[in-house]
Amino acid sequence: MFYNKYPSPANFTFAQAGKSNSLQFKNRKAQLHITSYQNNIHRIHLTAGETWPENLALSPLNFPDTLNKPTAHFTDNQLVIPAENQTILGVPEASIGLNGQASIFQFLVAESTRYYGMGQKSFGELELSGYRTVNWNTDVWSDFHWAQWGGHPTDPSYFTTPYIAVKFAENQYAGFLLHNPAPTFMETPGKDDSRVFVEWQRTSPHLILGAYDGQPDLVILTAESLAELTSKFNQLVGTCPRPPIWSLGYHQSRWGYGGHKDLINLRDQFKKHEIPVSGLWLDLDYMDGYRIFQTNESLFPQKVEGTAKDLAKDNIRIVPIIDPGVKSEPGYRVYDDGIKQNVFCQNTEGNPYIGLVWPGETVFPDFTLAKPREWWATYSAEFRKSGFGACWVDMNDPSTGPVDPSDMLFQNGNHKHHLHRNQYSLGMQMATFAGFKQAAHNERPFILSRSGFTGTSRYAAIWTGDNVANDFYLKLSITTSLGMNLSGHIFNGADIGGFGGNSAPRLMERWMQANFLFPFARNHSNNGTKPQEPFAYPATTRENVAHFIRLRYQFLPYLYNLFIAHERSGAPFLRPLFYDFSGKNLDEINDQFLVGPNILQAPIIEQNAETRGLVLPGKQPWFDAATGSWMAPGKYVLQAKRTETPLFFRTASITPIQPELPTTNTVNLHAPAFLLAFPEGWRGETTTTYVADDGLTDNHAQGEYTEIQITVRGTKKGLEITTETLHQGHGSITPTFLLTPGHKFVKINGSRAKQSPHRLRLTSKPILLKSINHT
């Protein structure tokens, strides 16, 4: 498949309205189905006999209730999508087109329209005008030359999300989702001359969304803000269930860690240097000859269970890799059983399809079918019970090495490869998730995946694939994660430090500082590179990196509650500045971001930078975590101090943290300290809620959680803080409060509070706050 060639509307025949919702396309007909749902959601899909017999997506969408009569319609050969304060129009006489199995939708847009999302893209930008892109899950390091992926954008990438968020005007937003696992494409208008060296390279003046095959199925959501649109979309595709809190800790991985000896040595080194760690990861080396679900027993003299019990004393879990490829080897039980059960993908001759990956000749389970998923789940459950605490599923693009994947057929050889490729990893995630629930039915599974598709958020976190130790990928970690947060998948993160190449001390410091509050935080490196554990560096770097790892654990109560807020409402975890603030060209700021609603970070993303620009948006001041002072909104130039990352708290924010900087991975959710960022003389009222549960099981769904509400009022006299228990099903929450200076009078639940000096080290030297308690 060509990655840099795109279908042209000139080769499509466009629909003319027929009778009874039929569409006429020159020599054939299709049936148009339009459904409108509550909350301004519309679905437009076509059926045409055997052309597209059904929608092949594995993961259904969570549509709200259907309206009795659709408000969207196809009139005068034009799509019309009404919303509360806007109308989205298809291109007249060219709204819906067909070209063989391929389909296309075209919409009218103004020159001022802006575009966001698209999932995991490595363009390095947030605003995506003037791009053509294909969605096709790709093994980037295998399918592109290193001269490109080493430090330049590659497209497509590992993870497919055929979704784009569109800003037509202020208070006029829409989201477009192609609910189709076949390869899809998008084209956005734009006039960025830096990407145009001949005139015909300009993109279309219309917004184009299409698919190379598969049932045409377009979902359109409209909203009055990006926040409303994103929450609505996340709920449509399925929010990420709250993860086990240990998975939000720091993780150490390297291709080269083998078994018991390596794991215990790592544990001991982290303890020696008082650096918290929650997961120690095993790449391919732990396997017996790259045979999945088969551990090299010589590496685990006490078996995996014995090593796991040893590490569990320090609340550390072992997280091994699992690839989908099964070694084609008679006598290997997983292979023999798979052949007997007929669960592998077939080739065009009706035999198991063979690829060339780590074990050599390799066969692949057909995760598009229920029976192979159930078969895989059985092995996953056995694997989980052996002592492994989680897993990461890799190479599930699927990667077939140098062998053309086109011959890998699905659905017992009846479906061509391209119809399911983008959701192959989703099927693997579903099967692994099911197996882990079989093994530990009441524990929240943690699965990390390289590839994914719409619906992956329900089953797995994503790391953004193989990257390189350089400034390009450090910056890309921000734009990629933000794009995914706007596209239905919040639980993601990059390999900190870079997987390929050697991460220099200053680069590792900057990467840890930039990503320490990301949803997922794993340091992972390639075999043959220099070690990049914190303690592998000189003392200055080790302590700088260690501080931000500890700081991550200090912020875990806040990060965990961001996941709970997402689970409930669909709110994203990381946000671009323009998500919460208006302002000219805020969507062109690609190196700053918000962590939830409270925190703004502007990391140093060039390892040798001496300064960096800063924009503080909005109309209220920001509390500087480095100096303990307030900064007015506006533009600044900051010194790029080696030990700091610029971090700011929003006015009137209430942020739960651990009271002290931790040196272990223990998190007490029931005794948070709330950092209250309120400037002197502040007036108004703000409220937040905070949830504590056991951080591991599904018991919260049966009411085993405790939730409190904290309200802060600013009056002429000072601040009044009230706490209220909204639900008590898992012990009591005993909060303390840390307040920014300048408030002479504070009440807590009606009683005068005593203020005591409290020093808190966040991103630089300790700053002076006030610890407040009842008198």
PDB file of N, CA and C in Angstrom, residues 356-405:
ATOM      1  N   LEU A 356       7.716 -13.681   9.062  1.00  0.00           N
ATOM      2  CA  LEU A 356       9.071 -13.870   9.591  1.00  0.00           C
ATOM      3  C   LEU A 356       9.325 -12.801  10.649  1.00  0.00           C
ATOM      4  N   VAL A 357       9.187 -13.206  11.914  1.00  0.00           N
ATOM      5  CA  VAL A 357       9.412 -12.260  13.006  1.00  0.00           C
ATOM      6  C   VAL A 357      10.441 -12.889  13.941  1.00  0.00           C
ATOM      7  N   TRP A 358      10.418 -12.545  15.227  1.00  0.00           N
ATOM      8  CA  TRP A 358      11.477 -12.968  16.151  1.00  0.00           C
ATOM      9  C   TRP A 358      11.695 -14.479  16.195  1.00  0.00           C
ATOM     10  N   PRO A 359      10.666 -15.320  16.212  1.00  0.00           N
ATOM     11  CA  PRO A 359      10.935 -16.764  16.291  1.00  0.00           C
ATOM     12  C   PRO A 359      11.341 -17.378  14.963  1.00  0.00           C
ATOM     13  N   GLY A 360      11.364 -16.592  13.898  1.00  0.00           N
ATOM     14  CA  GLY A 360      11.554 -17.139  12.559  1.00  0.00           C
ATOM     15  C   GLY A 360      10.194 -17.243  11.888  1.00  0.00           C
ATOM     16  N   GLU A 361       9.896 -18.383  11.286  1.00  0.00           N
ATOM     17  CA  GLU A 361       8.584 -18.567  10.669  1.00  0.00           C
ATOM     18  C   GLU A 361       7.508 -18.557  11.754  1.00  0.00           C
ATOM     19  N   THR A 362       6.476 -17.759  11.511  1.00  0.00           N
ATOM     20  CA  THR A 362       5.532 -17.419  12.566  1.00  0.00           C
ATOM     21  C   THR A 362       4.118 -17.409  12.013  1.00  0.00           C
ATOM     22  N   VAL A 363       3.167 -17.933  12.807  1.00  0.00           N
ATOM     23  CA  VAL A 363       1.751 -17.877  12.457  1.00  0.00           C
ATOM     24  C   VAL A 363       1.047 -16.907  13.410  1.00  0.00           C
ATOM     25  N   PHE A 364      -0.158 -16.490  13.040  1.00  0.00           N
ATOM     26  CA  PHE A 364      -0.819 -15.402  13.759  1.00  0.00           C
ATOM     27  C   PHE A 364      -2.273 -15.763  14.063  1.00  0.00           C
ATOM     28  N   PRO A 365      -2.688 -15.671  15.329  1.00  0.00           N
ATOM     29  CA  PRO A 365      -4.103 -15.899  15.650  1.00  0.00           C
ATOM     30  C   PRO A 365      -4.983 -14.873  14.933  1.00  0.00           C
ATOM     31  N   ASP A 366      -6.165 -15.322  14.528  1.00  0.00           N
ATOM     32  CA  ASP A 366      -7.120 -14.433  13.876  1.00  0.00           C
ATOM     33  C   ASP A 366      -8.012 -13.804  14.940  1.00  0.00           C
ATOM     34  N   PHE A 367      -7.571 -12.656  15.466  1.00  0.00           N
ATOM     35  CA  PHE A 367      -8.296 -12.004  16.559  1.00  0.00           C
ATOM     36  C   PHE A 367      -9.612 -11.365  16.111  1.00  0.00           C
ATOM     37  N   THR A 368      -9.931 -11.433  14.830  1.00  0.00           N
ATOM     38  CA  THR A 368     -11.214 -10.889  14.390  1.00  0.00           C
ATOM     39  C   THR A 368     -12.365 -11.843  14.675  1.00  0.00           C
ATOM     40  N   LEU A 369     -12.056 -13.079  15.079  1.00  0.00           N
ATOM     41  CA  LEU A 369     -13.077 -14.089  15.373  1.00  0.00           C
ATOM     42  C   LEU A 369     -13.139 -14.381  16.867  1.00  0.00           C
ATOM     43  N   ALA A 370     -14.312 -14.719  17.341  1.00  0.00           N
ATOM     44  CA  ALA A 370     -14.505 -14.980  18.767  1.00  0.00           C
ATOM     45  C   ALA A 370     -13.734 -16.212  19.231  1.00  0.00           C
ATOM     46  N   LYS A 371     -13.721 -17.274  18.452  1.00  0.00           N
ATOM     47  CA  LYS A 371     -13.062 -18.514  18.889  1.00  0.00           C
ATOM     48  C   LYS A 371     -11.566 -18.318  19.126  1.00  0.00           C
ATOM     49  N   PRO A 372     -10.815 -17.708  18.193  1.00  0.00           N
ATOM     50  CA  PRO A 372      -9.395 -17.461  18.487  1.00  0.00           C
ATOM     51  C   PRO A 372      -9.180 -16.524  19.675  1.00  0.00           C
ATOM     52  N   ARG A 373     -10.054 -15.550  19.866  1.00  0.00           N
ATOM     53  CA  ARG A 373      -9.913 -14.676  21.035  1.00  0.00           C
ATOM     54  C   ARG A 373     -10.109 -15.468  22.320  1.00  0.00           C
ATOM     55  N   GLU A 374     -11.069 -16.361  22.335  1.00  0.00           N
ATOM     56  CA  GLU A 374     -11.283 -17.201  23.522  1.00  0.00           C
ATOM     57  C   GLU A 374     -10.094 -18.130  23.738  1.00  0.00           C
ATOM     58  N   TRP A 375      -9.546 -18.668  22.653  1.00  0.00           N
ATOM     59  CA  TRP A 375      -8.370 -19.535  22.743  1.00  0.00           C
ATOM     60  C   TRP A 375      -7.198 -18.762  23.342  1.00  0.00           C
ATOM     61  N   TRP A 376      -6.965 -17.547  22.843  1.00  0.00           N
ATOM     62  CA  TRP A 376      -5.875 -16.706  23.348  1.00  0.00           C
ATOM     63  C   TRP A 376      -6.109 -16.345  24.809  1.00  0.00           C
ATOM     64  N   ALA A 377      -7.349 -16.061  25.172  1.00  0.00           N
ATOM     65  CA  ALA A 377      -7.666 -15.681  26.548  1.00  0.00           C
ATOM     66  C   ALA A 377      -7.292 -16.787  27.524  1.00  0.00           C
ATOM     67  N   THR A 378      -7.456 -18.040  27.120  1.00  0.00           N
ATOM     68  CA  THR A 378      -7.102 -19.158  27.991  1.00  0.00           C
ATOM     69  C   THR A 378      -5.614 -19.160  28.298  1.00  0.00           C
ATOM     70  N   TYR A 379      -4.792 -18.935  27.283  1.00  0.00           N
ATOM     71  CA  TYR A 379      -3.347 -18.876  27.506  1.00  0.00           C
ATOM     72  C   TYR A 379      -2.962 -17.626  28.297  1.00  0.00           C
ATOM     73  N   SER A 380      -3.642 -16.516  28.041  1.00  0.00           N
ATOM     74  CA  SER A 380      -3.360 -15.288  28.791  1.00  0.00           C
ATOM     75  C   SER A 380      -3.671 -15.465  30.269  1.00  0.00           C
ATOM     76  N   ALA A 381      -4.758 -16.158  30.572  1.00  0.00           N
ATOM     77  CA  ALA A 381      -5.121 -16.400  31.969  1.00  0.00           C
ATOM     78  C   ALA A 381      -4.061 -17.261  32.656  1.00  0.00           C
ATOM     79  N   GLU A 382      -3.597 -18.276  31.976  1.00  0.00           N
ATOM     80  CA  GLU A 382      -2.538 -19.129  32.521  1.00  0.00           C
ATOM     81  C   GLU A 382      -1.263 -18.327  32.763  1.00  0.00           C
ATOM     82  N   PHE A 383      -0.953 -17.464  31.815  1.00  0.00           N
ATOM     83  CA  PHE A 383       0.233 -16.620  31.890  1.00  0.00           C
ATOM     84  C   PHE A 383       0.142 -15.674  33.085  1.00  0.00           C
ATOM     85  N   ARG A 384      -1.024 -15.068  33.256  1.00  0.00           N
ATOM     86  CA  ARG A 384      -1.245 -14.149  34.387  1.00  0.00           C
ATOM     87  C   ARG A 384      -1.121 -14.887  35.714  1.00  0.00           C
ATOM     88  N   LYS A 385      -1.653 -16.074  35.795  1.00  0.00           N
ATOM     89  CA  LYS A 385      -1.613 -16.842  37.040  1.00  0.00           C
ATOM     90  C   LYS A 385      -0.197 -17.305  37.383  1.00  0.00           C
ATOM     91  N   SER A 386       0.671 -17.362  36.386  1.00  0.00           N
ATOM     92  CA  SER A 386       2.034 -17.841  36.651  1.00  0.00           C
ATOM     93  C   SER A 386       2.843 -16.856  37.478  1.00  0.00           C
ATOM     94  N   GLY A 387       2.328 -15.631  37.630  1.00  0.00           N
ATOM     95  CA  GLY A 387       3.029 -14.656  38.461  1.00  0.00           C
ATOM     96  C   GLY A 387       3.227 -13.301  37.834  1.00  0.00           C
ATOM     97  N   PHE A 388       2.993 -13.189  36.533  1.00  0.00           N
ATOM     98  CA  PHE A 388       3.155 -11.896  35.876  1.00  0.00           C
ATOM     99  C   PHE A 388       2.004 -10.977  36.263  1.00  0.00           C
ATOM    100  N   GLY A 389       2.335  -9.722  36.579  1.00  0.00           N
ATOM    101  CA  GLY A 389       1.321  -8.818  37.107  1.00  0.00           C
ATOM    102  C   GLY A 389       0.586  -8.022  36.064  1.00  0.00           C
ATOM    103  N   ALA A 390       1.052  -8.034  34.807  1.00  0.00           N
ATOM    104  CA  ALA A 390       0.452  -7.287  33.716  1.00  0.00           C
ATOM    105  C   ALA A 390       1.175  -7.752  32.461  1.00  0.00           C
ATOM    106  N   CYS A 391       0.993  -7.056  31.349  1.00  0.00           N
ATOM    107  CA  CYS A 391       1.760  -7.400  30.152  1.00  0.00           C
ATOM    108  C   CYS A 391       1.724  -6.240  29.181  1.00  0.00           C
ATOM    109  N   TRP A 392       2.677  -6.273  28.245  1.00  0.00           N
ATOM    110  CA  TRP A 392       2.590  -5.366  27.108  1.00  0.00           C
ATOM    111  C   TRP A 392       2.556  -6.185  25.837  1.00  0.00           C
ATOM    112  N   VAL A 393       1.599  -5.839  24.970  1.00  0.00           N
ATOM    113  CA  VAL A 393       1.397  -6.573  23.730  1.00  0.00           C
ATOM    114  C   VAL A 393       2.005  -5.746  22.602  1.00  0.00           C
ATOM    115  N   ASP A 394       2.972  -6.328  21.961  1.00  0.00           N
ATOM    116  CA  ASP A 394       3.814  -5.614  20.988  1.00  0.00           C
ATOM    117  C   ASP A 394       3.648  -6.240  19.607  1.00  0.00           C
ATOM    118  N   MET A 395       4.209  -5.591  18.593  1.00  0.00           N
ATOM    119  CA  MET A 395       4.273  -6.124  17.225  1.00  0.00           C
ATOM    120  C   MET A 395       2.884  -6.458  16.669  1.00  0.00           C
ATOM    121  N   ASN A 396       1.856  -5.797  17.211  1.00  0.00           N
ATOM    122  CA  ASN A 396       0.487  -6.176  16.855  1.00  0.00           C
ATOM    123  C   ASN A 396      -0.128  -5.245  15.831  1.00  0.00           C
ATOM    124  N   ASP A 397       0.715  -4.709  14.938  1.00  0.00           N
ATOM    125  CA  ASP A 397       0.219  -3.811  13.892  1.00  0.00           C
ATOM    126  C   ASP A 397      -0.677  -4.509  12.847  1.00  0.00           C
ATOM    127  N   PRO A 398      -0.479  -5.764  12.467  1.00  0.00           N
ATOM    128  CA  PRO A 398       0.539  -6.712  12.924  1.00  0.00           C
ATOM    129  C   PRO A 398       1.821  -6.614  12.090  1.00  0.00           C
ATOM    130  N   SER A 399       2.951  -6.818  12.768  1.00  0.00           N
ATOM    131  CA  SER A 399       4.238  -6.840  12.102  1.00  0.00           C
ATOM    132  C   SER A 399       4.520  -8.252  11.600  1.00  0.00           C
ATOM    133  N   THR A 400       4.856  -8.365  10.331  1.00  0.00           N
ATOM    134  CA  THR A 400       5.147  -9.676   9.734  1.00  0.00           C
ATOM    135  C   THR A 400       6.572  -9.730   9.196  1.00  0.00           C
ATOM    136  N   GLY A 401       7.414  -8.782   9.630  1.00  0.00           N
ATOM    137  CA  GLY A 401       8.787  -8.766   9.160  1.00  0.00           C
ATOM    138  C   GLY A 401       8.848  -8.417   7.680  1.00  0.00           C
ATOM    139  N   PRO A 402       9.750  -9.057   6.910  1.00  0.00           N
ATOM    140  CA  PRO A 402       9.890  -8.723   5.489  1.00  0.00           C
ATOM    141  C   PRO A 402       8.818  -9.350   4.604  1.00  0.00           C
ATOM    142  N   VAL A 403       7.910 -10.135   5.194  1.00  0.00           N
ATOM    143  CA  VAL A 403       6.887 -10.832   4.411  1.00  0.00           C
ATOM    144  C   VAL A 403       5.691  -9.908   4.182  1.00  0.00           C
ATOM    145  N   ASP A 404       5.210  -9.846   2.945  1.00  0.00           N
ATOM    146  CA  ASP A 404       4.063  -9.013   2.601  1.00  0.00           C
ATOM    147  C   ASP A 404       2.839  -9.475   3.403  1.00  0.00           C
ATOM    148  N   PRO A 405       2.225  -8.589   4.199  1.00  0.00           N
ATOM    149  CA  PRO A 405       1.075  -9.003   4.992  1.00  0.00           C
ATOM    150  C   PRO A 405      -0.204  -9.148   4.184  1.00  0.00           C
TER     151      PRO A 405
END
